[in-house]
mmCIF file of C-alpha atoms in Angstrom:
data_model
loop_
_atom_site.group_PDB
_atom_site.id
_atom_site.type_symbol
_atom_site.label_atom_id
_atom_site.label_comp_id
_atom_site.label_asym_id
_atom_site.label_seq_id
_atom_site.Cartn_x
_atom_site.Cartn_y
_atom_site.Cartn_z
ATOM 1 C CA UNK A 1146 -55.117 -45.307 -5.044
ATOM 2 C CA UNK A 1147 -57.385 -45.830 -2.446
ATOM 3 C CA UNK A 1148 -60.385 -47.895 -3.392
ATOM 4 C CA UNK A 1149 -64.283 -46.384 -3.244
ATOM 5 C CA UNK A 1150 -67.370 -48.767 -2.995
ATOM 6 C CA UNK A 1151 -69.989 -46.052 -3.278
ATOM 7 C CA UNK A 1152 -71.278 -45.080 -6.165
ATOM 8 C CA UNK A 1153 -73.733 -42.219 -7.350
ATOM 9 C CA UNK A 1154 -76.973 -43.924 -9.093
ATOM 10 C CA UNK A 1155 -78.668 -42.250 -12.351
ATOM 11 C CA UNK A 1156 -75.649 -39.884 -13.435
ATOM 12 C CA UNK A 1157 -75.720 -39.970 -17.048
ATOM 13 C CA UNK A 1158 -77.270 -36.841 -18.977
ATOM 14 C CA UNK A 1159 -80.001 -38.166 -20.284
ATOM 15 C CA UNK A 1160 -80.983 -40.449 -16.821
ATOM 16 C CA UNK A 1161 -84.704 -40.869 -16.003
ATOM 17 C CA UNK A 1162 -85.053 -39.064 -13.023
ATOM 18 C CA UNK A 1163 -87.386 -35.974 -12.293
ATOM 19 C CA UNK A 1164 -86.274 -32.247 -13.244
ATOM 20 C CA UNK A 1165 -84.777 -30.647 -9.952
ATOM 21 C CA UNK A 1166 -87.611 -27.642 -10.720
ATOM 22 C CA UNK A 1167 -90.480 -30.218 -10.500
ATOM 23 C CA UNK A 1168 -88.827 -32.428 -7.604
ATOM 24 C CA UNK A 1169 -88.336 -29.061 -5.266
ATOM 25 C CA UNK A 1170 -92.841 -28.781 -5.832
ATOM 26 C CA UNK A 1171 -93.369 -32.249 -5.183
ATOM 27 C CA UNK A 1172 -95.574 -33.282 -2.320
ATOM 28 C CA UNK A 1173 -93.881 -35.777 -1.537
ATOM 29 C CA UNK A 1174 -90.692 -34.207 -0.118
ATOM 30 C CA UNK A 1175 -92.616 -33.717 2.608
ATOM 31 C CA UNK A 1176 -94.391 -36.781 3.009
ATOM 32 C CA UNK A 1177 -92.703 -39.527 1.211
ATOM 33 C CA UNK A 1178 -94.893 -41.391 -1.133
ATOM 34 C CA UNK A 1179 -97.864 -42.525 0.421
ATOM 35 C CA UNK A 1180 -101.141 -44.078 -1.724
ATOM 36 C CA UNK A 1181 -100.795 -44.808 -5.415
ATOM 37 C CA UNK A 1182 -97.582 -45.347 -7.181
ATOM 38 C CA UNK A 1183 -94.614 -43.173 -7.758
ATOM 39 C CA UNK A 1184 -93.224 -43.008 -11.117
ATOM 40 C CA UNK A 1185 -89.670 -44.360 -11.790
ATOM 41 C CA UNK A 1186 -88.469 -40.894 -12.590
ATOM 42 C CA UNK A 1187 -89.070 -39.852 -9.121
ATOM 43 C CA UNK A 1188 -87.565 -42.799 -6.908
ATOM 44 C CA UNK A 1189 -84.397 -42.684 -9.552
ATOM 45 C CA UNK A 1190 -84.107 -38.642 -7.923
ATOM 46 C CA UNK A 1191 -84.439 -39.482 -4.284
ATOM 47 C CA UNK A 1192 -82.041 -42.424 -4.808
ATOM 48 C CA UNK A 1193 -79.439 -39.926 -7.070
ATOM 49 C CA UNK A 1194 -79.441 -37.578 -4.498
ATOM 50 C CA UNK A 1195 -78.696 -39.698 -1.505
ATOM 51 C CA UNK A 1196 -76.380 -42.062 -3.201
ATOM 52 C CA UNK A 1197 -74.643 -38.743 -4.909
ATOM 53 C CA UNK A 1198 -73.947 -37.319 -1.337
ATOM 54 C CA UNK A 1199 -72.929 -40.820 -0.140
ATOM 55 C CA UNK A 1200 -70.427 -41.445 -2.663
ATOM 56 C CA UNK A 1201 -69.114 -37.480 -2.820
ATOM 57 C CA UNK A 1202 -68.561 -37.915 0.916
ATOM 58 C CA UNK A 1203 -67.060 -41.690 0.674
ATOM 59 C CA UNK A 1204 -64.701 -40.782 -2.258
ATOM 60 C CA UNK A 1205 -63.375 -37.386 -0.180
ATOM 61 C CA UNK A 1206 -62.353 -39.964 2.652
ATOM 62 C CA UNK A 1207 -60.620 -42.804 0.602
ATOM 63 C CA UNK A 1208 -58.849 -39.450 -0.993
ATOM 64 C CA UNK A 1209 -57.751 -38.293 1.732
ATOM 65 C CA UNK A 1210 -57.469 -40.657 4.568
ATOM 66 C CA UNK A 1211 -55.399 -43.082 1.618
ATOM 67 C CA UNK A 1212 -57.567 -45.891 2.878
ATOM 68 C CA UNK A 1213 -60.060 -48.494 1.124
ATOM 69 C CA UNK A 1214 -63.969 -47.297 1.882
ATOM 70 C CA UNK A 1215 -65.759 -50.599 1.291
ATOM 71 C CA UNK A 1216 -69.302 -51.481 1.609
ATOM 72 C CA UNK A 1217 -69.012 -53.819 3.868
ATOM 73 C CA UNK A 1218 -71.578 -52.044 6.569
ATOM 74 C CA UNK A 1219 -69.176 -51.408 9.232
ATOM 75 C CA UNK A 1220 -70.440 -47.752 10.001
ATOM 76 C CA UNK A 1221 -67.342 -47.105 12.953
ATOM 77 C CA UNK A 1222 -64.850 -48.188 10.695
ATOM 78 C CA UNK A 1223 -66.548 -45.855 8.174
ATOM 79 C CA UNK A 1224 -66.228 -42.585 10.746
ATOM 80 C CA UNK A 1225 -62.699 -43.702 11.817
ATOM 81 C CA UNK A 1226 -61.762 -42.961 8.331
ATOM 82 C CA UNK A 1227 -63.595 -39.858 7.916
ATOM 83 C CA UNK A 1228 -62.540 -38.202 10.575
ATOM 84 C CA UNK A 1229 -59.148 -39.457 9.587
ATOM 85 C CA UNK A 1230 -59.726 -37.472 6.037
ATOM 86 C CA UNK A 1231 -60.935 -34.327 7.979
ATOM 87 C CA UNK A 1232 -58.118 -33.791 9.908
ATOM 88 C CA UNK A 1233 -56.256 -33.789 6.732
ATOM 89 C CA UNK A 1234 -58.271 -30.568 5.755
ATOM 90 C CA UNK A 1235 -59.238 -29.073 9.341
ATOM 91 C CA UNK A 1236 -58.325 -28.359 12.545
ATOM 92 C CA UNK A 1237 -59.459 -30.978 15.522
ATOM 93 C CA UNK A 1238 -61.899 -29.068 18.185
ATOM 94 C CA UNK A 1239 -59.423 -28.277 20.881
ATOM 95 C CA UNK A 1240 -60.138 -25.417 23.893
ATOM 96 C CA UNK A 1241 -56.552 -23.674 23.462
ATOM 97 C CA UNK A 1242 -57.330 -22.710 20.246
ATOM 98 C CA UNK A 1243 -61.383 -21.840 20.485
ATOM 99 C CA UNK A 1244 -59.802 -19.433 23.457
ATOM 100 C CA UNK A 1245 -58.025 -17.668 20.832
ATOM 101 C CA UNK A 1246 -60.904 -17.886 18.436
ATOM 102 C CA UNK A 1247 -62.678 -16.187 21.027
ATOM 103 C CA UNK A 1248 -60.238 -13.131 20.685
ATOM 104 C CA UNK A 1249 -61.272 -9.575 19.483
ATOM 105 C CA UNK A 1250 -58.817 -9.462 17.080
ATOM 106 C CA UNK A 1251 -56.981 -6.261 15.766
ATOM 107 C CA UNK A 1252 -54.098 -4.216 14.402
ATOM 108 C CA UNK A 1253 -51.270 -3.821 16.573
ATOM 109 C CA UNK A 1254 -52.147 -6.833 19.269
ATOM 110 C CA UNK A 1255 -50.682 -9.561 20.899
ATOM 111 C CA UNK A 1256 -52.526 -12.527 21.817
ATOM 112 C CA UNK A 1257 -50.944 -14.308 25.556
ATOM 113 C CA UNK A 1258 -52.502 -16.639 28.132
ATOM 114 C CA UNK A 1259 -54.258 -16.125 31.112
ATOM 115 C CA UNK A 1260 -54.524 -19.163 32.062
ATOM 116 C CA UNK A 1261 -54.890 -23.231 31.026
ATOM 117 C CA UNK A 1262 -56.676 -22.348 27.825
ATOM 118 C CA UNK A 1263 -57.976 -19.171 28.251
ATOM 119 C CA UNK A 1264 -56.029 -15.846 26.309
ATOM 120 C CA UNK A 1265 -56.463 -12.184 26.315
ATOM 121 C CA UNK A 1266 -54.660 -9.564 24.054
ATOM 122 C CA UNK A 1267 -52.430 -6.815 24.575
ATOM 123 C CA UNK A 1268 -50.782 -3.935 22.800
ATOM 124 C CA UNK A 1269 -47.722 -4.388 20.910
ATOM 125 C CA UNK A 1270 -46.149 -1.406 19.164
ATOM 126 C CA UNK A 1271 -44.049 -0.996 15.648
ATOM 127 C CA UNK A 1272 -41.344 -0.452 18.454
ATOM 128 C CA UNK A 1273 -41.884 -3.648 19.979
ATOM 129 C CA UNK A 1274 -41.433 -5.633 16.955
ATOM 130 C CA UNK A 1275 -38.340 -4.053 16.269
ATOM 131 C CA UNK A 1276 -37.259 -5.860 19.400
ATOM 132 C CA UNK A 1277 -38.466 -9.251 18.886
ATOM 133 C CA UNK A 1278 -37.145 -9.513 15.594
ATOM 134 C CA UNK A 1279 -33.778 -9.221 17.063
ATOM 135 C CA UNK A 1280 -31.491 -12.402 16.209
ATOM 136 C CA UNK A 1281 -29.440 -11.961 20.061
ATOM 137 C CA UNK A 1282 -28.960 -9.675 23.040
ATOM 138 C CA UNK A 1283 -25.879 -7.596 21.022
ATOM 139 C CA UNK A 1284 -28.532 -6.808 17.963
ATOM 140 C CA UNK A 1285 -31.393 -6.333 20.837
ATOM 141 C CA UNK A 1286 -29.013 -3.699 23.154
ATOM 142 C CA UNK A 1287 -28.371 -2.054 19.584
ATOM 143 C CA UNK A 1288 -32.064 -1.808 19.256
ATOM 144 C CA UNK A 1289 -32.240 -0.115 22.572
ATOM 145 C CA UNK A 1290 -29.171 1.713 22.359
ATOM 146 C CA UNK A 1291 -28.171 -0.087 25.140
ATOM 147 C CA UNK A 1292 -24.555 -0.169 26.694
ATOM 148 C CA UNK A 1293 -23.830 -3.757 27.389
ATOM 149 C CA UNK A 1294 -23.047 -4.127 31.511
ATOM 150 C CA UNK A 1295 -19.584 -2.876 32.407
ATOM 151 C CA UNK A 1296 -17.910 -2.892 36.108
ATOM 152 C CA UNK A 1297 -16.426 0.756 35.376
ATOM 153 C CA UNK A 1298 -19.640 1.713 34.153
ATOM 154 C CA UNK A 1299 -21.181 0.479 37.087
ATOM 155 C CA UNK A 1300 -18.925 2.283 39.667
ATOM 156 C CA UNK A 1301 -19.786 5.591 38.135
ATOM 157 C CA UNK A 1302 -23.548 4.855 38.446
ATOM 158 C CA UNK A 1303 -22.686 3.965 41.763
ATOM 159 C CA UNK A 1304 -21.454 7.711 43.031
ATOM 160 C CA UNK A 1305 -23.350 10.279 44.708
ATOM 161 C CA UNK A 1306 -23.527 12.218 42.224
ATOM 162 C CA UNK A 1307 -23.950 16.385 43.363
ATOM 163 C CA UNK A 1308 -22.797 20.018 42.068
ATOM 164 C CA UNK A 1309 -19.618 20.908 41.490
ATOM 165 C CA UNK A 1310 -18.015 17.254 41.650
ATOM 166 C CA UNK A 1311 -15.687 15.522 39.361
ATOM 167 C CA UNK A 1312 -15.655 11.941 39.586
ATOM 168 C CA UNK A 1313 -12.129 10.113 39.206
ATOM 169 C CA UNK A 1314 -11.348 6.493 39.613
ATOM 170 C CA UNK A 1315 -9.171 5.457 42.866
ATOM 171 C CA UNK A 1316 -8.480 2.045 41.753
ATOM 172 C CA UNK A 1317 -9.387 -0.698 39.028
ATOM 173 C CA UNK A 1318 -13.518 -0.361 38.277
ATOM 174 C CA UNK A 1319 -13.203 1.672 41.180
ATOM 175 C CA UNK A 1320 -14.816 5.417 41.360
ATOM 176 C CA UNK A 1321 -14.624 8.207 43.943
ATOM 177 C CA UNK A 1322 -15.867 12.263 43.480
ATOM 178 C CA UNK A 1323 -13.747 15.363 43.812
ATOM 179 C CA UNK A 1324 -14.355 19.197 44.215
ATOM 180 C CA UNK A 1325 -14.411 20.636 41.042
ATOM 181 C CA UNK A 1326 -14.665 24.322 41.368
ATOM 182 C CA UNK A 1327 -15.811 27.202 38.479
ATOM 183 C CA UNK A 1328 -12.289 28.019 38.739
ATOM 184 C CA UNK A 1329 -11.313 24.023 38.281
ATOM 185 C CA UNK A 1330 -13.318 24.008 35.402
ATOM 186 C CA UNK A 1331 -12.235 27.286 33.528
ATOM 187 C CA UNK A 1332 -8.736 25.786 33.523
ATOM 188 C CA UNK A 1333 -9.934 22.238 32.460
ATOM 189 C CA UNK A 1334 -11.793 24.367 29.512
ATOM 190 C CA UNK A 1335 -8.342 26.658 28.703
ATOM 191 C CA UNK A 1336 -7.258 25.538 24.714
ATOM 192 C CA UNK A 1337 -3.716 26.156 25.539
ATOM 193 C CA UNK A 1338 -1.268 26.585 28.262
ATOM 194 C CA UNK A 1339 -0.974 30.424 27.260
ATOM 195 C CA UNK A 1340 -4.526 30.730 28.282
ATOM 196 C CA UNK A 1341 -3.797 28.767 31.631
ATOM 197 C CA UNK A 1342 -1.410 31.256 32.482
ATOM 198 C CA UNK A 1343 -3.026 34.310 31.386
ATOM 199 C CA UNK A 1344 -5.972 33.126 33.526
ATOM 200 C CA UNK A 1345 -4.416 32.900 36.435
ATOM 201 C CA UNK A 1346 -2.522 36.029 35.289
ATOM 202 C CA UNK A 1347 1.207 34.627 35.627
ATOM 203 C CA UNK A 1348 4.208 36.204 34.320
ATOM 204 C CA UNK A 1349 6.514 34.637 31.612
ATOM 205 C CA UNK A 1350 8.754 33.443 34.691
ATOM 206 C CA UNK A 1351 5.941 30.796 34.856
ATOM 207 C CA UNK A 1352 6.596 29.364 31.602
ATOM 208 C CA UNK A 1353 10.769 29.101 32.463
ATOM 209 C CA UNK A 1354 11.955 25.478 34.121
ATOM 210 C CA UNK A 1355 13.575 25.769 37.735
ATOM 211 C CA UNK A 1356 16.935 25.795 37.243
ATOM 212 C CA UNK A 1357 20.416 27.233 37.466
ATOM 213 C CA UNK A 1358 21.441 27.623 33.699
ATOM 214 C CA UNK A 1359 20.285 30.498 31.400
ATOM 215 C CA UNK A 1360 16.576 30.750 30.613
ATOM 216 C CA UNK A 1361 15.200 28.861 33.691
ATOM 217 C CA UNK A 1362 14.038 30.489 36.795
ATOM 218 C CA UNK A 1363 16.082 30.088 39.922
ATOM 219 C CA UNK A 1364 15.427 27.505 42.250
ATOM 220 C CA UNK A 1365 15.786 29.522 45.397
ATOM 221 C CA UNK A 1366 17.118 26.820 47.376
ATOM 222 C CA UNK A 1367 20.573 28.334 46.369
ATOM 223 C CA UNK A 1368 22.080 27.566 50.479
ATOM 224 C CA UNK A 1369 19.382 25.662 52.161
ATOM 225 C CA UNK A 1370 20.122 23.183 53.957
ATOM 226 C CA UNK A 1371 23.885 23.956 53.182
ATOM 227 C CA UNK A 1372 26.858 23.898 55.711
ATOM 228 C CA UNK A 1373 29.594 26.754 56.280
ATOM 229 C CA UNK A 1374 33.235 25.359 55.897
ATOM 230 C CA UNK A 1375 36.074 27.176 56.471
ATOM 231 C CA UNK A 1376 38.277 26.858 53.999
ATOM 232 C CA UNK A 1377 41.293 29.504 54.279
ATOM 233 C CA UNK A 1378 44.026 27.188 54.984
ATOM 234 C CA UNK A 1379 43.387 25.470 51.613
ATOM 235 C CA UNK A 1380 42.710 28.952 49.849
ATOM 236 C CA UNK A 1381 45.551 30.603 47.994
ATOM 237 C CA UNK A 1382 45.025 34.517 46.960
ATOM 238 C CA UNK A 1383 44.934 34.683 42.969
ATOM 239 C CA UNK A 1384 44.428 31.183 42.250
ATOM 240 C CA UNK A 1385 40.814 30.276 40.473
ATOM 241 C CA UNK A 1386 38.318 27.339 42.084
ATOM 242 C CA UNK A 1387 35.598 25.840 40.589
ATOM 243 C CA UNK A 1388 31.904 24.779 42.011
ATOM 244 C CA UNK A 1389 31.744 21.584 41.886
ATOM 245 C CA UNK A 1390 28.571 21.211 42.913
ATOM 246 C CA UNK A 1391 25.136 21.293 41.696
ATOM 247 C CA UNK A 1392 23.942 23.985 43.245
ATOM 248 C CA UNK A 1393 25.387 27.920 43.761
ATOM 249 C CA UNK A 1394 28.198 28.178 46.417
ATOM 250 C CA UNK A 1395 27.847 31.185 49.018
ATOM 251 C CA UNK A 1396 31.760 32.496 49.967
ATOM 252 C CA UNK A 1397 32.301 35.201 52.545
ATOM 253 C CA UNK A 1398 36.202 36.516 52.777
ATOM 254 C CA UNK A 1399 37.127 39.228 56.125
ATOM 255 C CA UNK A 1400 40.482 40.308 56.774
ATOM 256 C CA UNK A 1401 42.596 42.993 58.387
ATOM 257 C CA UNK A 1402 43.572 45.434 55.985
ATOM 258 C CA UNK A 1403 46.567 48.023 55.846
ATOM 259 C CA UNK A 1404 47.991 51.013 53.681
ATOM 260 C CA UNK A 1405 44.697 50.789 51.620
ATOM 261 C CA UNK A 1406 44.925 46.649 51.892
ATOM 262 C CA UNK A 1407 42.184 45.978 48.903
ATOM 263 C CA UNK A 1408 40.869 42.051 47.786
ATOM 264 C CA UNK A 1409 39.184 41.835 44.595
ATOM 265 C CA UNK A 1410 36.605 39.010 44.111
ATOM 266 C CA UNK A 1411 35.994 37.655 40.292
ATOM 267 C CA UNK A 1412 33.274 34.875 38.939
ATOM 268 C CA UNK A 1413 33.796 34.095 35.991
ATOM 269 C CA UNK A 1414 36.291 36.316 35.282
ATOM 270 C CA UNK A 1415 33.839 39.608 35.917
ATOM 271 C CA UNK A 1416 34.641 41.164 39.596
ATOM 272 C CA UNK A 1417 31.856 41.055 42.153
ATOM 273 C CA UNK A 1418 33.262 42.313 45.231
ATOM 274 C CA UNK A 1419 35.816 43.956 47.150
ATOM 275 C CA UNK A 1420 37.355 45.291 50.254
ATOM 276 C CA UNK A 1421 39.415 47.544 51.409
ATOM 277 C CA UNK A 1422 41.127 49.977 53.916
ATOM 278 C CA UNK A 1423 40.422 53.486 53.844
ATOM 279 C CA UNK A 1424 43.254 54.773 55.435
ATOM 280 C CA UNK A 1425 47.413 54.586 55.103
ATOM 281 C CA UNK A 1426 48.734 53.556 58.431
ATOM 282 C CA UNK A 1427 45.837 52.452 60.747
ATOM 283 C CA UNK A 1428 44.975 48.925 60.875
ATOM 284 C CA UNK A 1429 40.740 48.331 59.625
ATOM 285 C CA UNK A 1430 39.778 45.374 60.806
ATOM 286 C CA UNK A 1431 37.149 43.128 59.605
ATOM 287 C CA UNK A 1432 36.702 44.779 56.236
ATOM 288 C CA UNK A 1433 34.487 41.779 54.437
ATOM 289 C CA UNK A 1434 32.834 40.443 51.298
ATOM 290 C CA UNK A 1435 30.196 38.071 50.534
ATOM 291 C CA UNK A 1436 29.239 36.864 46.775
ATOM 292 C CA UNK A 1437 27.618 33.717 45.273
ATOM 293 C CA UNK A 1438 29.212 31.307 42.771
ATOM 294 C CA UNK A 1439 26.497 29.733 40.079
ATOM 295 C CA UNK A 1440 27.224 25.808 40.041
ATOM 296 C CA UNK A 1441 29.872 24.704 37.618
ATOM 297 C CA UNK A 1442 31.372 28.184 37.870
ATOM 298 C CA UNK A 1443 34.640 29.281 38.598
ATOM 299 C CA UNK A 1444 35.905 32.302 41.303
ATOM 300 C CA UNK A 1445 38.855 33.653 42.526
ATOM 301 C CA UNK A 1446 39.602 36.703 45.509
ATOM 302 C CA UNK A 1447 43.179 38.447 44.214
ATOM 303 C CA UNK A 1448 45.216 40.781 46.303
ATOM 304 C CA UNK A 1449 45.427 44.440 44.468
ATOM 305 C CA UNK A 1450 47.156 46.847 46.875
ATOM 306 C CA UNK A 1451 48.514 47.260 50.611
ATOM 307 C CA UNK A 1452 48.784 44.608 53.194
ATOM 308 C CA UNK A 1453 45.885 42.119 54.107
ATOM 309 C CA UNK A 1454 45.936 39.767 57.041
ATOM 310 C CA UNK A 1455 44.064 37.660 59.279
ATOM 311 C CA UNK A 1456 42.204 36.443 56.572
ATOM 312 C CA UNK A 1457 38.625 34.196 57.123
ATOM 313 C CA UNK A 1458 37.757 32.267 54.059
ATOM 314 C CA UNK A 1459 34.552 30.298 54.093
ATOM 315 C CA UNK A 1460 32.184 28.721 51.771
ATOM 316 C CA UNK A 1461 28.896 27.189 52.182
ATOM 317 C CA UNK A 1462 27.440 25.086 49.957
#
């Protein structure tokens, strides 16, 4: 413990020195003692007081300051320690903070600088602290409901934006608008592809696959495209071919027919077509047929009376 050399003189209870009510009327605080003597009981007061402050003060330093206050007369030695014991307890005169001592104070402010030691104040809301508490930018953007910077995000921000336009991206984080009429939009809003269809008032035919089997709608490309062979050297009358290919086969048969000459042409096994000759002995020529065989079906043109000749057979496929 710190060693103190002044002590307080007169302390006991009972110590001969003047009442404080009779020392606070004496004449002689205000003009020492002059002529006569002064009793003992008044210089043992003057000397309590001062050596009661002096050792009050002297014991606060060794205290605090942890050194040795000796009487030894060496006043800056003295102060170094004092002021050593003070800044244990208070705050050293300095201009950055008496410029925020200088501040107005109150609720809801924010003290900044203006300049080298000089500060002002500005608002700063409930909202605002709910930001500054924030631990990193993720919790902050939460705060703000904030979407963190994305390069798709940033192409759509990036379009020209105007009525009736549907933006649609042309490439990776890459954006571009479209036309979107009212009509556009009332099938983008349809619940079901019945409603599509009854909007744009379609038949069921619209709801059937292109096709060539049963249940799909034809594909109506049935010849395009195709080429006309002539196949009646290879063609026998009453023998059944098949289409073999993936689409329907158009056949045309002509002849010369005699003594009612009549061809009957089947698909399938159901008849389809005919011709004939409408008399007994004259010769008709050029009496002809023309029928269409589905793909993967099977036809046949059969002889059923009189004389035919002549004959053109042709498919086109």
């Amino acid at each position: 413990m710190a060693k103190n050399d002044f002590k307080s003189f007169a302390t006991a209870a009972n110590a001969n020195v003047t009442p404080q009510d009779n020392w606070e009327t004496l004449p002689a605080l205000l003009s020492g003692f002059t002529a006569g003597k002064a009793s003992s009981a008044q210089v043992n007061k003057a000397l309590r007081q001062a050596t009661f402050i002096a050792a009050a003060l002297a014991q606060y330093t060794a205290n605090k300051s942890g050194q040795d206050v000796l009487d030894n007369g060496d006043v800056a030695g003295f102060i170094e320690k004092m002021a050593t014991a003070f800044g244990r307890d208070y705050q050293a005169l300095d201009a950055t903070l008496t410029a925020l001592a200088g501040l107005a104070t109150g609720a809801n402010k924010l003290p900044y600088f203006t300049g080298a030691d000089t500060a002002a104040q500005t608002d700063l809301t409930e909202f605002a602290r709910t930001l500054l508490d924030d631990q990193d930018a993720t919790t902050a953007r939460k705060t703000l409901g904030a979407q963190p910077l994305d390069d798709t995000l940033t192409a759509l921000a990036g379009l020209a934006t105007g009525e009736n336009k549907l933006p649609y991206f042309i490439g990776v984080d890459r954006a571009g608008l479209a036309d979107f009429s009212k009509v556009g939009r009332d099938i983008a809003g349809a619940g079901t592809v019945e409603d599509v269809i009854r909007y744009l008032s379609l038949g069921d035919a619209a709801k059937k696959n292109v096709g060539t089997t049963s249940g799909t709608v034809a594909a109506g490309d049935a010849t395009m495209g195709g080429t006309y062979t002539n196949v009646t050297s290879s063609r026998v009358m009453g023998v059944t071919y098949t289409n073999s290919a993936t689409r329907p086969m158009l056949v045309i048969y002509s002849c010369d027919a005699t003594s009612f000459g009549t061809a009957v042409a089947a698909v399938n096994g159901a008849n389809v077509a005919r011709v004939i000759g409408v008399e007994s002995s004259a010769t008709h020529n050029g009496p002809s047929m023309t029928f269409i065989v589905p793909a993967g079906a099977t036809y046949s043109i059969t002889k059923t009376a009189g004389s035919l000749s002549n004959m053109i057979w042709a498919e086109m496929v």
